[in-house]
Amino acid sequence: MAGPTTAQRGERQAQGSSAARPPHGRPGRDGAGRRLRLPGRGALILALVLAVLLTAGGIWVLYGSSWLRVERVKTSGTRVLTSDEVLNAAAVPVGAPLISVDTDAIEDRLRRKLPRIDAVEVVRSWPHDIGLKVTERKPVLLMKKGANFIEVDDESVRFATVAEAPEGVPLLELASGDSPSLRRFGADRLLREAVRVTGDLPESVTPHVRTVQVGSYDSITLGLEGDRTVAWGSAEQGEAKARALKALMKAAPAAGHFNVSAPTAPAASGS
């Protein structure tokens, strides 16, 4: 049998190519055969103008209008400092746009001018307020200076000088200037050791401490109310010494002297 002629083969190829093409596949048209229309230049320009106007309006509201400006500055967290002291040191620009207030600069200014401040947070409160949240340092020791007292916090920072001793804060008594321990370690190191001891004391004992005497690096003595004393030794093994002192005071509540310098062998004496 004779095969298909050249004309027949050409016809079949044309039919196959036509069947493989998807309907309505002409470029620039949608599925229904309609011509697609892209946004014209005018529409693009209008959208751009609107975006610029919105941006400019937002900037004007934040920086140029009177709607979002600083009208009030509030303080919180103060104990010894007054609100006026904090406000004066902060120097918040009242009337300035709220968004433009440099909160970091205010925090730095407060810490620099008021050493009693341990931490501060400056918060924007829309639409018109600035909040100054202050945390003050708390004294754990006092150092005598003439007729005044220097307050020392739990980081050994000497942060304020006051005329009257705060109630319940023990007085630090450092070794004299010719002490070998003072010459070897220095006053700052001995101060840090004394602060470590106050931080390790049992909570039940802390309110009764009146003095912390540092005779040397390894000879720290606590003076309690009622003329009682505690030989603490060095600041090492603070937790063990605290446990020993608490147990010793419970076992011998009338004792006048407690020795926990060797916490594994504590002793009480006197009455």
C-alpha atoms as an extended CHARMM CRD file, in Angstrom:
* protein
*
       271  EXT
         1         1  MET       CA              0.0000000000        0.0000000000        0.0000000000  PROA      1               0.0000000000
         2         2  ALA       CA              1.2890000000        3.4380000000       -0.9180000000  PROA      2               0.0000000000
         3         3  GLY       CA              2.1630000000        5.8000000000        2.0150000000  PROA      3               0.0000000000
         4         4  PRO       CA              0.7320000000        9.2820000000        2.5270000000  PROA      4               0.0000000000
         5         5  THR       CA              1.7030000000       11.8260000000        0.0250000000  PROA      5               0.0000000000
         6         6  THR       CA              3.7840000000       14.8680000000        0.8510000000  PROA      6               0.0000000000
         7         7  ALA       CA              0.6820000000       17.0670000000        0.7160000000  PROA      7               0.0000000000
         8         8  GLN       CA             -1.1390000000       14.8230000000        3.2010000000  PROA      8               0.0000000000
         9         9  ARG       CA              1.7720000000       14.8950000000        5.6420000000  PROA      9               0.0000000000
        10        10  GLY       CA              1.9010000000       18.7030000000        5.5350000000  PROA      10              0.0000000000
        11        11  GLU       CA             -1.8040000000       18.9230000000        6.2320000000  PROA      11              0.0000000000
        12        12  ARG       CA             -1.4920000000       16.6700000000        9.2980000000  PROA      12              0.0000000000
        13        13  GLN       CA              1.3980000000       18.7390000000       10.7070000000  PROA      13              0.0000000000
        14        14  ALA       CA             -0.6020000000       21.9380000000       10.3240000000  PROA      14              0.0000000000
        15        15  GLN       CA             -3.5810000000       20.3660000000       12.1210000000  PROA      15              0.0000000000
        16        16  GLY       CA             -1.3270000000       19.1700000000       14.9910000000  PROA      16              0.0000000000
        17        17  SER       CA              0.2480000000       22.6000000000       15.4710000000  PROA      17              0.0000000000
        18        18  SER       CA             -3.1650000000       24.2280000000       15.5340000000  PROA      18              0.0000000000
        19        19  ALA       CA             -4.4750000000       21.7480000000       18.1350000000  PROA      19              0.0000000000
        20        20  ALA       CA             -1.4310000000       22.3100000000       20.4170000000  PROA      20              0.0000000000
        21        21  ARG       CA             -1.9980000000       26.0730000000       20.6210000000  PROA      21              0.0000000000
        22        22  PRO       CA             -4.2650000000       27.1220000000       23.4950000000  PROA      22              0.0000000000
        23        23  PRO       CA             -7.3390000000       29.1240000000       22.5580000000  PROA      23              0.0000000000
        24        24  HSD       CA             -7.1740000000       32.8670000000       22.8990000000  PROA      24              0.0000000000
        25        25  GLY       CA             -3.4080000000       32.7180000000       23.3760000000  PROA      25              0.0000000000
        26        26  ARG       CA             -2.7110000000       35.9360000000       21.5730000000  PROA      26              0.0000000000
        27        27  PRO       CA             -0.4960000000       38.2970000000       23.5820000000  PROA      27              0.0000000000
        28        28  GLY       CA             -2.0520000000       41.4210000000       25.1060000000  PROA      28              0.0000000000
        29        29  ARG       CA             -5.4910000000       39.8130000000       25.5700000000  PROA      29              0.0000000000
        30        30  ASP       CA             -7.3070000000       38.2730000000       28.5400000000  PROA      30              0.0000000000
        31        31  GLY       CA             -9.0090000000       34.8610000000       28.6610000000  PROA      31              0.0000000000
        32        32  ALA       CA            -12.0760000000       36.1690000000       26.8470000000  PROA      32              0.0000000000
        33        33  GLY       CA            -10.0160000000       37.6040000000       24.0750000000  PROA      33              0.0000000000
        34        34  ARG       CA            -10.3430000000       41.2070000000       25.2230000000  PROA      34              0.0000000000
        35        35  ARG       CA             -7.3270000000       43.4840000000       24.9340000000  PROA      35              0.0000000000
        36        36  LEU       CA             -5.6710000000       44.2310000000       28.3170000000  PROA      36              0.0000000000
        37        37  ARG       CA             -5.2620000000       47.8870000000       29.2550000000  PROA      37              0.0000000000
        38        38  LEU       CA             -2.3120000000       48.9920000000       31.4060000000  PROA      38              0.0000000000
        39        39  PRO       CA             -2.6150000000       52.0750000000       33.6490000000  PROA      39              0.0000000000
        40        40  GLY       CA             -1.9710000000       55.1730000000       31.6990000000  PROA      40              0.0000000000
        41        41  ARG       CA              0.6790000000       57.7480000000       32.4860000000  PROA      41              0.0000000000
        42        42  GLY       CA             -1.9160000000       60.0540000000       34.0240000000  PROA      42              0.0000000000
        43        43  ALA       CA             -2.9990000000       57.4360000000       36.5660000000  PROA      43              0.0000000000
        44        44  LEU       CA              0.6030000000       56.7620000000       37.5920000000  PROA      44              0.0000000000
        45        45  ILE       CA              1.2900000000       60.4700000000       38.0580000000  PROA      45              0.0000000000
        46        46  LEU       CA             -1.8780000000       60.8430000000       40.1680000000  PROA      46              0.0000000000
        47        47  ALA       CA             -0.8590000000       57.9300000000       42.4110000000  PROA      47              0.0000000000
        48        48  LEU       CA              2.6080000000       59.4160000000       42.8390000000  PROA      48              0.0000000000
        49        49  VAL       CA              1.1880000000       62.8240000000       43.7370000000  PROA      49              0.0000000000
        50        50  LEU       CA             -1.1490000000       61.2750000000       46.3150000000  PROA      50              0.0000000000
        51        51  ALA       CA              1.7440000000       59.3490000000       47.9080000000  PROA      51              0.0000000000
        52        52  VAL       CA              3.8360000000       62.5210000000       48.1500000000  PROA      52              0.0000000000
        53        53  LEU       CA              0.9460000000       64.4610000000       49.6710000000  PROA      53              0.0000000000
        54        54  LEU       CA              0.2820000000       61.7570000000       52.2650000000  PROA      54              0.0000000000
        55        55  THR       CA              3.9540000000       61.6080000000       53.2320000000  PROA      55              0.0000000000
        56        56  ALA       CA              4.2140000000       65.3780000000       53.4650000000  PROA      56              0.0000000000
        57        57  GLY       CA              1.0160000000       65.5200000000       55.5180000000  PROA      57              0.0000000000
        58        58  GLY       CA              2.3140000000       62.9050000000       57.9350000000  PROA      58              0.0000000000
        59        59  ILE       CA              5.6010000000       64.7830000000       58.3870000000  PROA      59              0.0000000000
        60        60  TRP       CA              3.7360000000       68.0200000000       58.9760000000  PROA      60              0.0000000000
        61        61  VAL       CA              1.4850000000       66.4140000000       61.6000000000  PROA      61              0.0000000000
        62        62  LEU       CA              4.4940000000       64.9740000000       63.4610000000  PROA      62              0.0000000000
        63        63  TYR       CA              6.8370000000       67.9560000000       63.2060000000  PROA      63              0.0000000000
        64        64  GLY       CA              4.9690000000       71.0620000000       62.1020000000  PROA      64              0.0000000000
        65        65  SER       CA              1.5290000000       70.9920000000       63.6530000000  PROA      65              0.0000000000
        66        66  SER       CA              0.5710000000       71.7970000000       67.2530000000  PROA      66              0.0000000000
        67        67  TRP       CA             -1.3310000000       68.5370000000       67.6150000000  PROA      67              0.0000000000
        68        68  LEU       CA              1.6100000000       66.3480000000       68.7500000000  PROA      68              0.0000000000
        69        69  ARG       CA              3.7980000000       68.6410000000       70.8330000000  PROA      69              0.0000000000
        70        70  VAL       CA              5.1380000000       68.2270000000       74.3710000000  PROA      70              0.0000000000
        71        71  GLU       CA              2.7560000000       69.8380000000       76.8430000000  PROA      71              0.0000000000
        72        72  ARG       CA              3.3620000000       67.8930000000       80.0780000000  PROA      72              0.0000000000
        73        73  VAL       CA              6.3140000000       66.1130000000       81.7130000000  PROA      73              0.0000000000
        74        74  LYS       CA              5.5240000000       63.6410000000       84.4930000000  PROA      74              0.0000000000
        75        75  THR       CA              7.8640000000       61.9300000000       86.9610000000  PROA      75              0.0000000000
        76        76  SER       CA              7.4860000000       58.6870000000       88.9080000000  PROA      76              0.0000000000
        77        77  GLY       CA              9.5890000000       56.4630000000       91.1640000000  PROA      77              0.0000000000
        78        78  THR       CA             11.3080000000       59.1550000000       93.2180000000  PROA      78              0.0000000000
        79        79  ARG       CA             11.9350000000       58.5380000000       96.9450000000  PROA      79              0.0000000000
        80        80  VAL       CA             14.4820000000       61.1200000000       98.1030000000  PROA      80              0.0000000000
        81        81  LEU       CA             14.6910000000       63.2790000000       94.9980000000  PROA      81              0.0000000000
        82        82  THR       CA             11.8770000000       65.7430000000       94.4040000000  PROA      82              0.0000000000
        83        83  SER       CA              9.9040000000       65.9570000000       91.2010000000  PROA      83              0.0000000000
        84        84  ASP       CA             11.2580000000       69.4590000000       90.5850000000  PROA      84              0.0000000000
        85        85  GLU       CA             14.8590000000       68.2430000000       90.8660000000  PROA      85              0.0000000000
        86        86  VAL       CA             14.2080000000       65.5920000000       88.2490000000  PROA      86              0.0000000000
        87        87  LEU       CA             12.3510000000       67.9710000000       85.9310000000  PROA      87              0.0000000000
        88        88  ASN       CA             15.0600000000       70.6320000000       86.1330000000  PROA      88              0.0000000000
        89        89  ALA       CA             17.8350000000       68.1150000000       85.4370000000  PROA      89              0.0000000000
        90        90  ALA       CA             15.9160000000       66.4990000000       82.5620000000  PROA      90              0.0000000000
        91        91  ALA       CA             15.3380000000       69.8280000000       80.7700000000  PROA      91              0.0000000000
        92        92  VAL       CA             12.6790000000       68.3650000000       78.4800000000  PROA      92              0.0000000000
        93        93  PRO       CA             11.9080000000       70.8710000000       75.6690000000  PROA      93              0.0000000000
        94        94  VAL       CA              8.2440000000       71.6580000000       76.3300000000  PROA      94              0.0000000000
        95        95  GLY       CA              6.5390000000       72.8070000000       73.1400000000  PROA      95              0.0000000000
        96        96  ALA       CA              8.8160000000       70.7780000000       70.8730000000  PROA      96              0.0000000000
        97        97  PRO       CA              7.3800000000       68.0930000000       68.5680000000  PROA      97              0.0000000000
        98        98  LEU       CA              6.9910000000       64.9170000000       70.6170000000  PROA      98              0.0000000000
        99        99  ILE       CA              8.6320000000       62.8360000000       67.9000000000  PROA      99              0.0000000000
       100       100  SER       CA             11.7950000000       64.9700000000       67.9730000000  PROA      100             0.0000000000
       101       101  VAL       CA             12.5180000000       64.6170000000       71.7030000000  PROA      101             0.0000000000
       102       102  ASP       CA             15.8960000000       62.9160000000       72.2050000000  PROA      102             0.0000000000
       103       103  THR       CA             15.0600000000       60.4280000000       74.9670000000  PROA      103             0.0000000000
       104       104  ASP       CA             18.6050000000       59.0260000000       75.1510000000  PROA      104             0.0000000000
       105       105  ALA       CA             20.0450000000       62.4870000000       75.7440000000  PROA      105             0.0000000000
       106       106  ILE       CA             17.5510000000       63.1140000000       78.5480000000  PROA      106             0.0000000000
       107       107  GLU       CA             18.4710000000       59.8170000000       80.2360000000  PROA      107             0.0000000000
       108       108  ASP       CA             22.1880000000       60.6350000000       80.0240000000  PROA      108             0.0000000000
       109       109  ARG       CA             21.5740000000       64.1270000000       81.3840000000  PROA      109             0.0000000000
       110       110  LEU       CA             19.6330000000       62.8020000000       84.3920000000  PROA      110             0.0000000000
       111       111  ARG       CA             22.2950000000       60.2280000000       85.2990000000  PROA      111             0.0000000000
       112       112  ARG       CA             25.0640000000       62.8260000000       84.9810000000  PROA      112             0.0000000000
       113       113  LYS       CA             23.3670000000       65.5720000000       86.9940000000  PROA      113             0.0000000000
       114       114  LEU       CA             21.7040000000       63.3530000000       89.6080000000  PROA      114             0.0000000000
       115       115  PRO       CA             24.0490000000       60.5180000000       90.7100000000  PROA      115             0.0000000000
       116       116  ARG       CA             21.3350000000       59.2760000000       93.0420000000  PROA      116             0.0000000000
       117       117  ILE       CA             19.5210000000       57.9540000000       89.9700000000  PROA      117             0.0000000000
       118       118  ASP       CA             20.4280000000       54.3380000000       89.2690000000  PROA      118             0.0000000000
       119       119  ALA       CA             18.1730000000       53.8770000000       86.2220000000  PROA      119             0.0000000000
       120       120  VAL       CA             15.7480000000       56.0490000000       84.2760000000  PROA      120             0.0000000000
       121       121  GLU       CA             13.3720000000       55.4540000000       81.3990000000  PROA      121             0.0000000000
       122       122  VAL       CA             12.0800000000       58.3080000000       79.2650000000  PROA      122             0.0000000000
       123       123  VAL       CA              8.7680000000       57.4150000000       77.6230000000  PROA      123             0.0000000000
       124       124  ARG       CA              6.6930000000       59.2430000000       75.0220000000  PROA      124             0.0000000000
       125       125  SER       CA              3.0090000000       59.1830000000       75.8800000000  PROA      125             0.0000000000
       126       126  TRP       CA              1.0580000000       60.3230000000       72.8440000000  PROA      126             0.0000000000
       127       127  PRO       CA             -0.1910000000       62.8540000000       72.0310000000  PROA      127             0.0000000000
       128       128  HSD       CA              1.3680000000       65.3550000000       74.4770000000  PROA      128             0.0000000000
       129       129  ASP       CA              3.2580000000       63.7830000000       77.4040000000  PROA      129             0.0000000000
       130       130  ILE       CA              6.7740000000       62.7110000000       78.3650000000  PROA      130             0.0000000000
       131       131  GLY       CA              7.1470000000       60.3180000000       81.2930000000  PROA      131             0.0000000000
       132       132  LEU       CA             10.3130000000       60.0850000000       83.4280000000  PROA      132             0.0000000000
       133       133  LYS       CA             10.4200000000       56.7470000000       85.2830000000  PROA      133             0.0000000000
       134       134  VAL       CA             13.1880000000       56.9550000000       87.8650000000  PROA      134             0.0000000000
       135       135  THR       CA             14.8310000000       54.2620000000       90.0040000000  PROA      135             0.0000000000
       136       136  GLU       CA             16.9520000000       55.6860000000       92.8080000000  PROA      136             0.0000000000
       137       137  ARG       CA             20.0090000000       54.0940000000       94.3450000000  PROA      137             0.0000000000
       138       138  LYS       CA             19.5340000000       52.7330000000       97.8690000000  PROA      138             0.0000000000
       139       139  PRO       CA             22.2920000000       53.1370000000      100.4640000000  PROA      139             0.0000000000
       140       140  VAL       CA             23.6140000000       49.9700000000      102.1220000000  PROA      140             0.0000000000
       141       141  LEU       CA             26.4750000000       51.6920000000      103.9660000000  PROA      141             0.0000000000
       142       142  LEU       CA             27.3700000000       55.1570000000      105.2020000000  PROA      142             0.0000000000
       143       143  MET       CA             30.8230000000       56.7120000000      105.3280000000  PROA      143             0.0000000000
       144       144  LYS       CA             31.4850000000       59.5590000000      107.7370000000  PROA      144             0.0000000000
       145       145  LYS       CA             32.8730000000       62.7490000000      106.1790000000  PROA      145             0.0000000000
       146       146  GLY       CA             33.1720000000       65.6010000000      108.6340000000  PROA      146             0.0000000000
       147       147  ALA       CA             29.6850000000       66.3670000000      109.8910000000  PROA      147             0.0000000000
       148       148  ASN       CA             28.0880000000       64.6970000000      106.8710000000  PROA      148             0.0000000000
       149       149  PHE       CA             27.5760000000       61.1640000000      105.5710000000  PROA      149             0.0000000000
       150       150  ILE       CA             28.3910000000       59.6540000000      102.1750000000  PROA      150             0.0000000000
       151       151  GLU       CA             25.8380000000       57.1340000000      100.9420000000  PROA      151             0.0000000000
       152       152  VAL       CA             27.1630000000       53.9550000000       99.3090000000  PROA      152             0.0000000000
       153       153  ASP       CA             24.9560000000       51.5800000000       97.2750000000  PROA      153             0.0000000000
       154       154  ASP       CA             25.1720000000       47.8280000000       96.6860000000  PROA      154             0.0000000000
       155       155  GLU       CA             27.5920000000       48.3860000000       93.7890000000  PROA      155             0.0000000000
       156       156  SER       CA             29.9930000000       50.3120000000       96.0540000000  PROA      156             0.0000000000
       157       157  VAL       CA             29.0720000000       53.5860000000       94.3300000000  PROA      157             0.0000000000
       158       158  ARG       CA             29.3680000000       56.6660000000       96.5450000000  PROA      158             0.0000000000
       159       159  PHE       CA             26.4300000000       58.5510000000       95.1490000000  PROA      159             0.0000000000
       160       160  ALA       CA             25.3740000000       61.2730000000       97.5980000000  PROA      160             0.0000000000
       161       161  THR       CA             26.4390000000       63.3000000000      100.6200000000  PROA      161             0.0000000000
       162       162  VAL       CA             23.7540000000       63.9930000000      103.2180000000  PROA      162             0.0000000000
       163       163  ALA       CA             23.6600000000       65.9350000000      106.4710000000  PROA      163             0.0000000000
       164       164  GLU       CA             21.6110000000       63.3380000000      108.3370000000  PROA      164             0.0000000000
       165       165  ALA       CA             22.1700000000       59.5860000000      108.3800000000  PROA      165             0.0000000000
       166       166  PRO       CA             19.2770000000       57.6480000000      106.8100000000  PROA      166             0.0000000000
       167       167  GLU       CA             17.5780000000       55.4000000000      109.3210000000  PROA      167             0.0000000000
       168       168  GLY       CA             18.5810000000       51.7300000000      109.2870000000  PROA      168             0.0000000000
       169       169  VAL       CA             21.7860000000       52.1350000000      107.2240000000  PROA      169             0.0000000000
       170       170  PRO       CA             24.9450000000       50.9340000000      109.0110000000  PROA      170             0.0000000000
       171       171  LEU       CA             28.0380000000       53.1060000000      109.3680000000  PROA      171             0.0000000000
       172       172  LEU       CA             31.2770000000       51.8840000000      107.7880000000  PROA      172             0.0000000000
       173       173  GLU       CA             34.3980000000       52.0840000000      109.9540000000  PROA      173             0.0000000000
       174       174  LEU       CA             37.5140000000       51.5040000000      107.8510000000  PROA      174             0.0000000000
       175       175  ALA       CA             40.9530000000       50.5960000000      109.1410000000  PROA      175             0.0000000000
       176       176  SER       CA             43.1850000000       53.5330000000      109.9960000000  PROA      176             0.0000000000
       177       177  GLY       CA             45.5540000000       54.9990000000      107.4270000000  PROA      177             0.0000000000
       178       178  ASP       CA             48.6240000000       53.1840000000      108.7570000000  PROA      178             0.0000000000
       179       179  SER       CA             46.9660000000       49.7540000000      108.5250000000  PROA      179             0.0000000000
       180       180  PRO       CA             48.9930000000       47.2680000000      106.4120000000  PROA      180             0.0000000000
       181       181  SER       CA             45.7230000000       45.9470000000      104.9520000000  PROA      181             0.0000000000
       182       182  LEU       CA             44.6760000000       49.4360000000      103.8860000000  PROA      182             0.0000000000
       183       183  ARG       CA             48.0700000000       50.0650000000      102.2850000000  PROA      183             0.0000000000
       184       184  ARG       CA             47.9510000000       46.7240000000      100.4740000000  PROA      184             0.0000000000
       185       185  PHE       CA             44.3510000000       46.6660000000       99.2320000000  PROA      185             0.0000000000
       186       186  GLY       CA             43.3100000000       50.3180000000       99.2980000000  PROA      186             0.0000000000
       187       187  ALA       CA             40.1580000000       51.9140000000      100.6710000000  PROA      187             0.0000000000
       188       188  ASP       CA             38.0520000000       51.1260000000       97.5940000000  PROA      188             0.0000000000
       189       189  ARG       CA             38.7800000000       47.3940000000       97.7830000000  PROA      189             0.0000000000
       190       190  LEU       CA             38.0050000000       47.2520000000      101.5120000000  PROA      190             0.0000000000
       191       191  LEU       CA             34.8120000000       49.1830000000      100.8390000000  PROA      191             0.0000000000
       192       192  ARG       CA             33.7440000000       46.6120000000       98.2380000000  PROA      192             0.0000000000
       193       193  GLU       CA             34.4260000000       43.7990000000      100.7210000000  PROA      193             0.0000000000
       194       194  ALA       CA             32.2320000000       45.5130000000      103.3220000000  PROA      194             0.0000000000
       195       195  VAL       CA             29.4500000000       45.9250000000      100.7630000000  PROA      195             0.0000000000
       196       196  ARG       CA             29.7040000000       42.2050000000       99.9200000000  PROA      196             0.0000000000
       197       197  VAL       CA             29.1670000000       41.3680000000      103.5860000000  PROA      197             0.0000000000
       198       198  THR       CA             26.0520000000       43.5270000000      103.8650000000  PROA      198             0.0000000000
       199       199  GLY       CA             24.6530000000       41.8120000000      100.7830000000  PROA      199             0.0000000000
       200       200  ASP       CA             25.1680000000       38.3440000000      102.2790000000  PROA      200             0.0000000000
       201       201  LEU       CA             23.6050000000       39.0250000000      105.6770000000  PROA      201             0.0000000000
       202       202  PRO       CA             20.3680000000       37.1810000000      106.5610000000  PROA      202             0.0000000000
       203       203  GLU       CA             17.3140000000       39.3930000000      106.0950000000  PROA      203             0.0000000000
       204       204  SER       CA             16.4310000000       38.8950000000      109.7590000000  PROA      204             0.0000000000
       205       205  VAL       CA             19.8060000000       40.3570000000      110.8280000000  PROA      205             0.0000000000
       206       206  THR       CA             20.1810000000       43.2930000000      108.4180000000  PROA      206             0.0000000000
       207       207  PRO       CA             17.8130000000       45.7030000000      110.2570000000  PROA      207             0.0000000000
       208       208  HSD       CA             19.8090000000       45.2690000000      113.4760000000  PROA      208             0.0000000000
       209       209  VAL       CA             23.2720000000       46.1090000000      112.0600000000  PROA      209             0.0000000000
       210       210  ARG       CA             24.5990000000       49.4690000000      113.2400000000  PROA      210             0.0000000000
       211       211  THR       CA             28.2590000000       49.3860000000      112.1490000000  PROA      211             0.0000000000
       212       212  VAL       CA             30.5080000000       47.4550000000      109.7730000000  PROA      212             0.0000000000
       213       213  GLN       CA             34.0810000000       47.5860000000      111.0390000000  PROA      213             0.0000000000
       214       214  VAL       CA             36.8190000000       46.6780000000      108.5540000000  PROA      214             0.0000000000
       215       215  GLY       CA             40.0270000000       46.1460000000      110.5060000000  PROA      215             0.0000000000
       216       216  SER       CA             41.6600000000       44.3350000000      107.6080000000  PROA      216             0.0000000000
       217       217  TYR       CA             40.7750000000       42.3360000000      104.5030000000  PROA      217             0.0000000000
       218       218  ASP       CA             40.0330000000       39.2120000000      106.5700000000  PROA      218             0.0000000000
       219       219  SER       CA             38.7770000000       40.8940000000      109.7380000000  PROA      219             0.0000000000
       220       220  ILE       CA             35.3010000000       42.3800000000      109.3140000000  PROA      220             0.0000000000
       221       221  THR       CA             33.1410000000       42.7970000000      112.4000000000  PROA      221             0.0000000000
       222       222  LEU       CA             29.4810000000       43.7580000000      112.5790000000  PROA      222             0.0000000000
       223       223  GLY       CA             28.1550000000       45.8600000000      115.4200000000  PROA      223             0.0000000000
       224       224  LEU       CA             24.5220000000       45.0490000000      116.2250000000  PROA      224             0.0000000000
       225       225  GLU       CA             22.0380000000       46.9030000000      118.3540000000  PROA      225             0.0000000000
       226       226  GLY       CA             22.2370000000       46.0190000000      122.0510000000  PROA      226             0.0000000000
       227       227  ASP       CA             26.0770000000       46.0480000000      121.9840000000  PROA      227             0.0000000000
       228       228  ARG       CA             26.2330000000       42.6560000000      120.3130000000  PROA      228             0.0000000000
       229       229  THR       CA             28.9470000000       41.8620000000      117.7730000000  PROA      229             0.0000000000
       230       230  VAL       CA             29.5280000000       39.4170000000      114.9330000000  PROA      230             0.0000000000
       231       231  ALA       CA             33.0200000000       38.3730000000      113.9040000000  PROA      231             0.0000000000
       232       232  TRP       CA             32.5490000000       37.7700000000      110.1740000000  PROA      232             0.0000000000
       233       233  GLY       CA             36.1500000000       37.4360000000      109.0540000000  PROA      233             0.0000000000
       234       234  SER       CA             36.6930000000       38.0370000000      105.3330000000  PROA      234             0.0000000000
       235       235  ALA       CA             33.9140000000       38.4850000000      102.7940000000  PROA      235             0.0000000000
       236       236  GLU       CA             34.5210000000       34.9740000000      101.4690000000  PROA      236             0.0000000000
       237       237  GLN       CA             31.9630000000       32.1800000000      102.0290000000  PROA      237             0.0000000000
       238       238  GLY       CA             29.2480000000       34.7580000000      102.6410000000  PROA      238             0.0000000000
       239       239  GLU       CA             26.2870000000       32.4290000000      102.1480000000  PROA      239             0.0000000000
       240       240  ALA       CA             27.7030000000       29.7810000000      104.4860000000  PROA      240             0.0000000000
       241       241  LYS       CA             28.4320000000       32.4140000000      107.1380000000  PROA      241             0.0000000000
       242       242  ALA       CA             24.9240000000       33.8130000000      106.8250000000  PROA      242             0.0000000000
       243       243  ARG       CA             23.4090000000       30.3570000000      107.4070000000  PROA      243             0.0000000000
       244       244  ALA       CA             25.7100000000       29.7480000000      110.3780000000  PROA      244             0.0000000000
       245       245  LEU       CA             24.8610000000       33.1280000000      111.9400000000  PROA      245             0.0000000000
       246       246  LYS       CA             21.1430000000       32.5990000000      111.5450000000  PROA      246             0.0000000000
       247       247  ALA       CA             21.3290000000       29.1740000000      113.2010000000  PROA      247             0.0000000000
       248       248  LEU       CA             23.6520000000       30.4560000000      115.9400000000  PROA      248             0.0000000000
       249       249  MET       CA             21.4020000000       33.3700000000      116.8560000000  PROA      249             0.0000000000
       250       250  LYS       CA             18.4500000000       31.0250000000      117.0250000000  PROA      250             0.0000000000
       251       251  ALA       CA             20.3010000000       28.5690000000      119.2720000000  PROA      251             0.0000000000
       252       252  ALA       CA             21.7910000000       31.2690000000      121.5380000000  PROA      252             0.0000000000
       253       253  PRO       CA             19.5400000000       34.3310000000      121.2880000000  PROA      253             0.0000000000
       254       254  ALA       CA             20.9220000000       35.9160000000      124.4630000000  PROA      254             0.0000000000
       255       255  ALA       CA             24.5730000000       35.7320000000      123.3880000000  PROA      255             0.0000000000
       256       256  GLY       CA             26.4900000000       38.9690000000      123.0460000000  PROA      256             0.0000000000
       257       257  HSD       CA             29.1280000000       37.8210000000      120.5550000000  PROA      257             0.0000000000
       258       258  PHE       CA             28.8760000000       35.5430000000      117.5280000000  PROA      258             0.0000000000
       259       259  ASN       CA             31.8240000000       34.2470000000      115.5400000000  PROA      259             0.0000000000
       260       260  VAL       CA             31.1750000000       32.8710000000      112.0640000000  PROA      260             0.0000000000
       261       261  SER       CA             34.5980000000       33.5820000000      110.5630000000  PROA      261             0.0000000000
       262       262  ALA       CA             34.8900000000       29.7830000000      110.2370000000  PROA      262             0.0000000000
       263       263  PRO       CA             31.3420000000       28.8820000000      109.1900000000  PROA      263             0.0000000000
       264       264  THR       CA             31.8500000000       25.1500000000      109.8090000000  PROA      264             0.0000000000
       265       265  ALA       CA             32.6880000000       25.8590000000      113.4490000000  PROA      265             0.0000000000
       266       266  PRO       CA             30.5970000000       28.8870000000      114.5740000000  PROA      266             0.0000000000
       267       267  ALA       CA             30.6530000000       29.9850000000      118.1780000000  PROA      267             0.0000000000
       268       268  ALA       CA             28.6330000000       32.2120000000      120.5170000000  PROA      268             0.0000000000
       269       269  SER       CA             29.6910000000       33.7060000000      123.8050000000  PROA      269             0.0000000000
       270       270  GLY       CA             28.6990000000       36.3090000000      126.3960000000  PROA      270             0.0000000000
       271       271  SER       CA             25.2370000000       37.3530000000      127.3770000000  PROA      271             0.0000000000
